[in-house]
Amino acid sequence: MSLQDISDRIAKAESAAGRAAGSVQLIAVSKVQPNDRVEAVLQQGHRCFGENRVQEAAGKWPAFRESFPDVDLHLIGPLQTNKARQAIELCDAIHSVDRPKLAKALARLAQEMGRCPDLFIQVNTGEEDQKAGVLPEDAESFINECRALDLPVRGLMCIPPVDEEPALHFALLAKLAERNGLDGLSMGMSSDFESAIALGATHVRVGSAIFGARVNPLE
Ligand SMILES: *Cc1c(COP(=O)(O)O)cnc(C)c1O
């Protein structure tokens, strides 16, 4: 696979779903990838990337941004409150807002810093103990809580359980978003992004299918 293959498959999936060309944003997930692979994708003109750790993003992206200042960087992994300031400085979007303490910290820092990335609320659609995200039944109240804090909530994000049909989770996330008047849907990874697009994904997070297997997988 390559960036071009994935872009072509996204275009086909958009068209098959009767959606406008370009309505799905491809987040190239560069976590744990060697810099030369990331650089190659930058050289091909792609600018939207995802990282799952603030520390790794901080070690990698300021240098790339010197050559590619228009990079659009998305944090897709768990965010500790004590890294929130750094995340706001580095990232254009955060996909993992999942608890009141973090929402309050982001709101306070956004005020102070005069900027806030686009935010996605992570929903634990599979209700898995080990997984981050608000439970589906708590999504509405948490979305309202974030809105009351004036946070720029753009959409919802999910990571389906590995052993279940992802489409069921994508459909649930889409329903929760619609019910709450949200347009953004961050869902779909290397193995299931076409299904996510069919169910309304606006952002797909694709790593290994673009860059190759991760050298040292984190999950
Ligand atoms: C790593 C990761 C991805 C990309 O996974 P692939 O299977 O390599 O496409 C997507 N979303 C999140 C939250 C991730 O941590």
Short mmCIF file of C-alpha atoms and ligand atoms in Angstrom, two decimals:
data_model
loop_
_atom_site.label_atom_id
_atom_site.label_comp_id
_atom_site.label_asym_id
_atom_site.label_seq_id
_atom_site.Cartn_x
_atom_site.Cartn_y
_atom_site.Cartn_z
CA MET A 1 0.00 0.00 0.00
CA SER A 2 1.00 3.59 -0.41
CA LEU A 3 -0.40 7.04 0.10
CA GLN A 4 -1.70 7.06 -3.47
CA ASP A 5 -3.43 3.68 -3.06
CA ILE A 6 -5.13 4.78 0.13
CA SER A 7 -6.19 8.11 -1.39
CA ASP A 8 -7.68 6.24 -4.35
CA ARG A 9 -9.55 3.85 -2.08
CA ILE A 10 -10.92 6.78 -0.06
CA ALA A 11 -12.13 8.47 -3.26
CA LYS A 12 -13.85 5.25 -4.36
CA ALA A 13 -15.50 4.82 -0.96
CA GLU A 14 -16.72 8.43 -0.99
CA SER A 15 -18.21 7.94 -4.41
CA ALA A 16 -19.78 4.57 -3.52
CA ALA A 17 -21.45 6.19 -0.51
CA GLY A 18 -22.74 9.07 -2.63
CA ARG A 19 -20.56 11.50 -0.73
CA ALA A 20 -18.70 14.47 -2.16
CA ALA A 21 -15.13 13.95 -3.32
CA GLY A 22 -12.80 15.27 -0.64
CA SER A 23 -15.35 15.04 2.16
CA VAL A 24 -13.15 12.61 4.07
CA GLN A 25 -9.88 13.79 5.55
CA LEU A 26 -7.04 11.27 5.63
CA ILE A 27 -5.01 11.44 8.83
CA ALA A 28 -1.74 9.62 8.15
CA VAL A 29 -0.87 8.04 11.50
CA SER A 30 2.90 8.39 11.80
CA LYS A 31 3.40 7.11 15.35
CA VAL A 32 6.48 4.96 15.78
CA GLN A 33 7.36 5.26 12.09
CA PRO A 34 10.93 6.06 11.10
CA ASN A 35 11.40 9.67 10.05
CA ASP A 36 12.38 8.79 6.50
CA ARG A 37 8.99 7.16 5.89
CA VAL A 38 7.22 10.23 7.29
CA GLU A 39 9.38 12.53 5.21
CA ALA A 40 8.55 10.52 2.07
CA VAL A 41 4.83 11.06 2.65
CA LEU A 42 5.42 14.78 3.25
CA GLN A 43 7.39 14.94 0.01
CA GLN A 44 4.39 13.44 -1.80
CA GLY A 45 2.40 16.47 -0.68
CA HIS A 46 0.39 15.03 2.20
CA ARG A 47 0.05 17.38 5.18
CA CYS A 48 -2.36 15.82 7.66
CA PHE A 49 -0.79 13.52 10.26
CA GLY A 50 -1.75 11.80 13.48
CA GLU A 51 0.29 10.94 16.55
CA ASN A 52 -0.90 9.12 19.63
CA ARG A 53 1.58 10.51 22.16
CA VAL A 54 2.31 14.14 22.91
CA GLN A 55 5.92 13.39 23.75
CA GLU A 56 6.57 11.65 20.47
CA ALA A 57 4.82 14.42 18.55
CA ALA A 58 6.94 17.02 20.34
CA GLY A 59 10.11 15.18 19.41
CA LYS A 60 9.23 14.88 15.74
CA TRP A 61 6.98 17.61 14.39
CA PRO A 62 8.64 20.94 15.27
CA ALA A 63 11.58 19.94 13.04
CA PHE A 64 9.34 18.74 10.17
CA ARG A 65 7.35 21.95 10.44
CA GLU A 66 10.44 24.00 9.69
CA SER A 67 10.36 22.51 6.20
CA PHE A 68 6.60 21.93 5.98
CA PRO A 69 4.92 24.74 7.94
CA ASP A 70 1.41 23.87 6.77
CA VAL A 71 1.34 20.48 8.51
CA ASP A 72 -1.99 19.73 10.17
CA LEU A 73 -1.26 17.63 13.26
CA HIS A 74 -3.89 15.56 15.06
CA LEU A 75 -3.45 13.99 18.48
CA ILE A 76 -5.36 10.70 18.38
CA GLY A 77 -4.14 9.00 21.56
CA PRO A 78 -4.86 9.48 25.26
CA LEU A 79 -4.04 12.89 26.70
CA GLN A 80 -2.89 13.37 30.29
CA THR A 81 -3.98 16.64 31.84
CA ASN A 82 -0.39 17.60 32.56
CA LYS A 83 0.41 17.39 28.84
CA ALA A 84 -2.58 19.47 27.76
CA ARG A 85 -0.61 22.69 27.38
CA GLN A 86 1.94 21.03 25.13
CA ALA A 87 -0.86 19.38 23.14
CA ILE A 88 -2.52 22.74 22.52
CA GLU A 89 0.79 24.24 21.42
CA LEU A 90 1.54 21.42 18.99
CA CYS A 91 -1.75 20.13 17.66
CA ASP A 92 -4.46 21.36 15.35
CA ALA A 93 -6.96 18.80 16.60
CA ILE A 94 -7.33 16.50 19.61
CA HIS A 95 -9.44 13.36 19.12
CA SER A 96 -9.31 11.97 22.63
CA VAL A 97 -11.25 14.30 24.91
CA ASP A 98 -12.90 11.89 27.31
CA ARG A 99 -13.31 13.25 30.83
CA PRO A 100 -14.40 16.39 32.68
CA LYS A 101 -11.01 17.01 34.27
CA LEU A 102 -9.35 17.14 30.86
CA ALA A 103 -12.14 19.27 29.39
CA LYS A 104 -11.77 21.79 32.21
CA ALA A 105 -7.99 21.92 31.80
CA LEU A 106 -8.33 22.46 28.05
CA ALA A 107 -10.88 25.23 28.59
CA ARG A 108 -8.67 27.03 31.09
CA LEU A 109 -5.57 26.74 28.89
CA ALA A 110 -7.45 27.75 25.74
CA GLN A 111 -8.51 30.95 27.50
CA GLU A 112 -5.01 31.65 28.65
CA MET A 113 -3.31 30.78 25.37
CA GLY A 114 -5.93 32.31 23.09
CA ARG A 115 -6.17 29.22 20.91
CA CYS A 116 -7.76 25.81 21.00
CA PRO A 117 -7.41 22.87 18.63
CA ASP A 118 -10.55 21.34 17.13
CA LEU A 119 -11.82 18.79 19.62
CA PHE A 120 -13.34 15.35 19.18
CA ILE A 121 -14.90 13.49 22.06
CA GLN A 122 -13.82 9.87 22.29
CA VAL A 123 -16.65 7.43 22.89
CA ASN A 124 -15.97 3.95 24.22
CA THR A 125 -18.59 2.37 21.97
CA GLY A 126 -17.59 -1.17 22.97
CA GLU A 127 -17.78 -0.29 26.68
CA GLU A 128 -14.38 -1.92 27.19
CA ASP A 129 -12.82 -1.54 30.65
CA GLN A 130 -9.32 -0.94 29.33
CA LYS A 131 -10.31 1.57 26.69
CA ALA A 132 -10.53 5.35 26.99
CA GLY A 133 -13.63 7.29 26.09
CA VAL A 134 -16.97 8.19 27.61
CA LEU A 135 -19.64 5.52 27.62
CA PRO A 136 -22.31 5.96 24.96
CA GLU A 137 -24.95 6.66 27.62
CA ASP A 138 -22.79 9.49 29.02
CA ALA A 139 -21.90 11.05 25.67
CA GLU A 140 -24.70 13.59 25.56
CA SER A 141 -24.09 15.02 29.02
CA PHE A 142 -20.34 15.19 28.41
CA ILE A 143 -20.81 16.92 25.04
CA ASN A 144 -23.04 19.46 26.76
CA GLU A 145 -20.49 19.93 29.50
CA CYS A 146 -17.77 20.66 26.92
CA ARG A 147 -20.03 23.07 25.09
CA ALA A 148 -20.81 24.88 28.33
CA LEU A 149 -17.05 25.35 28.72
CA ASP A 150 -17.01 27.00 25.26
CA LEU A 151 -14.79 24.27 23.86
CA PRO A 152 -14.81 23.84 20.06
CA VAL A 153 -16.34 20.36 19.88
CA ARG A 154 -16.26 19.27 16.23
CA GLY A 155 -17.22 15.65 16.49
CA LEU A 156 -16.88 12.20 18.00
CA MET A 157 -14.19 9.55 17.78
CA CYS A 158 -14.17 5.81 18.43
CA ILE A 159 -11.86 2.80 18.29
CA PRO A 160 -14.02 -0.33 17.94
CA PRO A 161 -13.13 -3.49 19.90
CA VAL A 162 -10.71 -5.63 17.89
CA ASP A 163 -12.95 -8.69 17.89
CA GLU A 164 -16.24 -7.10 16.87
CA GLU A 165 -17.76 -5.95 13.60
CA PRO A 166 -16.58 -2.33 13.36
CA ALA A 167 -19.59 -1.21 11.32
CA LEU A 168 -21.85 -1.61 14.36
CA HIS A 169 -19.63 0.79 16.28
CA PHE A 170 -19.37 3.26 13.40
CA ALA A 171 -23.16 3.29 13.10
CA LEU A 172 -23.54 3.91 16.83
CA LEU A 173 -21.03 6.76 16.75
CA ALA A 174 -22.79 8.32 13.75
CA LYS A 175 -26.13 8.12 15.55
CA LEU A 176 -24.70 9.77 18.69
CA ALA A 177 -23.16 12.54 16.59
CA GLU A 178 -26.36 13.21 14.71
CA ARG A 179 -28.42 13.26 17.87
CA ASN A 180 -26.08 15.88 19.30
CA GLY A 181 -25.78 18.03 16.21
CA LEU A 182 -22.14 17.19 15.50
CA ASP A 183 -20.74 16.82 11.95
CA GLY A 184 -17.32 15.35 12.63
CA LEU A 185 -16.80 11.58 12.80
CA SER A 186 -13.27 10.33 13.44
CA MET A 187 -13.50 6.62 12.74
CA GLY A 188 -11.87 4.01 10.57
CA MET A 189 -8.30 2.68 10.53
CA SER A 190 -6.20 0.66 8.07
CA SER A 191 -8.42 -2.40 8.15
CA ASP A 192 -11.85 -0.77 8.10
CA PHE A 193 -11.76 2.80 6.78
CA GLU A 194 -13.97 2.04 3.78
CA SER A 195 -16.72 0.76 6.05
CA ALA A 196 -16.29 3.89 8.21
CA ILE A 197 -16.65 6.12 5.14
CA ALA A 198 -19.83 4.29 4.13
CA LEU A 199 -21.20 5.14 7.58
CA GLY A 200 -20.23 8.81 7.48
CA ALA A 201 -16.61 9.15 8.67
CA THR A 202 -15.20 12.63 8.08
CA HIS A 203 -11.73 11.73 9.38
CA VAL A 204 -10.08 8.34 8.90
CA ARG A 205 -6.92 7.51 10.85
CA VAL A 206 -4.72 5.28 8.73
CA GLY A 207 -1.25 4.21 9.80
CA SER A 208 0.19 0.87 8.75
CA ALA A 209 -1.59 0.75 5.38
CA ILE A 210 0.33 3.88 4.36
CA PHE A 211 3.64 3.52 6.14
CA GLY A 212 3.98 -0.22 6.49
CA ALA A 213 3.90 -2.21 9.70
CA ARG A 214 5.01 -0.31 12.75
CA VAL A 215 8.52 -1.31 13.80
CA ASN A 216 7.55 -1.45 17.45
CA PRO A 217 3.77 -1.51 17.72
CA LEU A 218 2.38 0.23 20.78
CA GLU A 219 -0.97 -1.46 20.70
C1 LIG B 1 -2.39 3.63 15.67
C2 LIG B 1 -3.73 4.20 15.59
C3 LIG B 1 -4.41 4.27 14.36
C4 LIG B 1 -3.86 3.70 13.06
O1 LIG B 1 -3.86 2.32 13.08
P1 LIG B 1 -3.55 1.44 11.75
O2 LIG B 1 -4.21 0.17 12.02
O3 LIG B 1 -2.08 1.36 11.64
O4 LIG B 1 -4.15 2.17 10.61
C5 LIG B 1 -5.66 4.86 14.34
N1 LIG B 1 -6.20 5.38 15.47
C6 LIG B 1 -5.58 5.35 16.65
C7 LIG B 1 -6.24 5.95 17.84
C8 LIG B 1 -4.32 4.77 16.75
O5 LIG B 1 -3.70 4.74 17.94
#
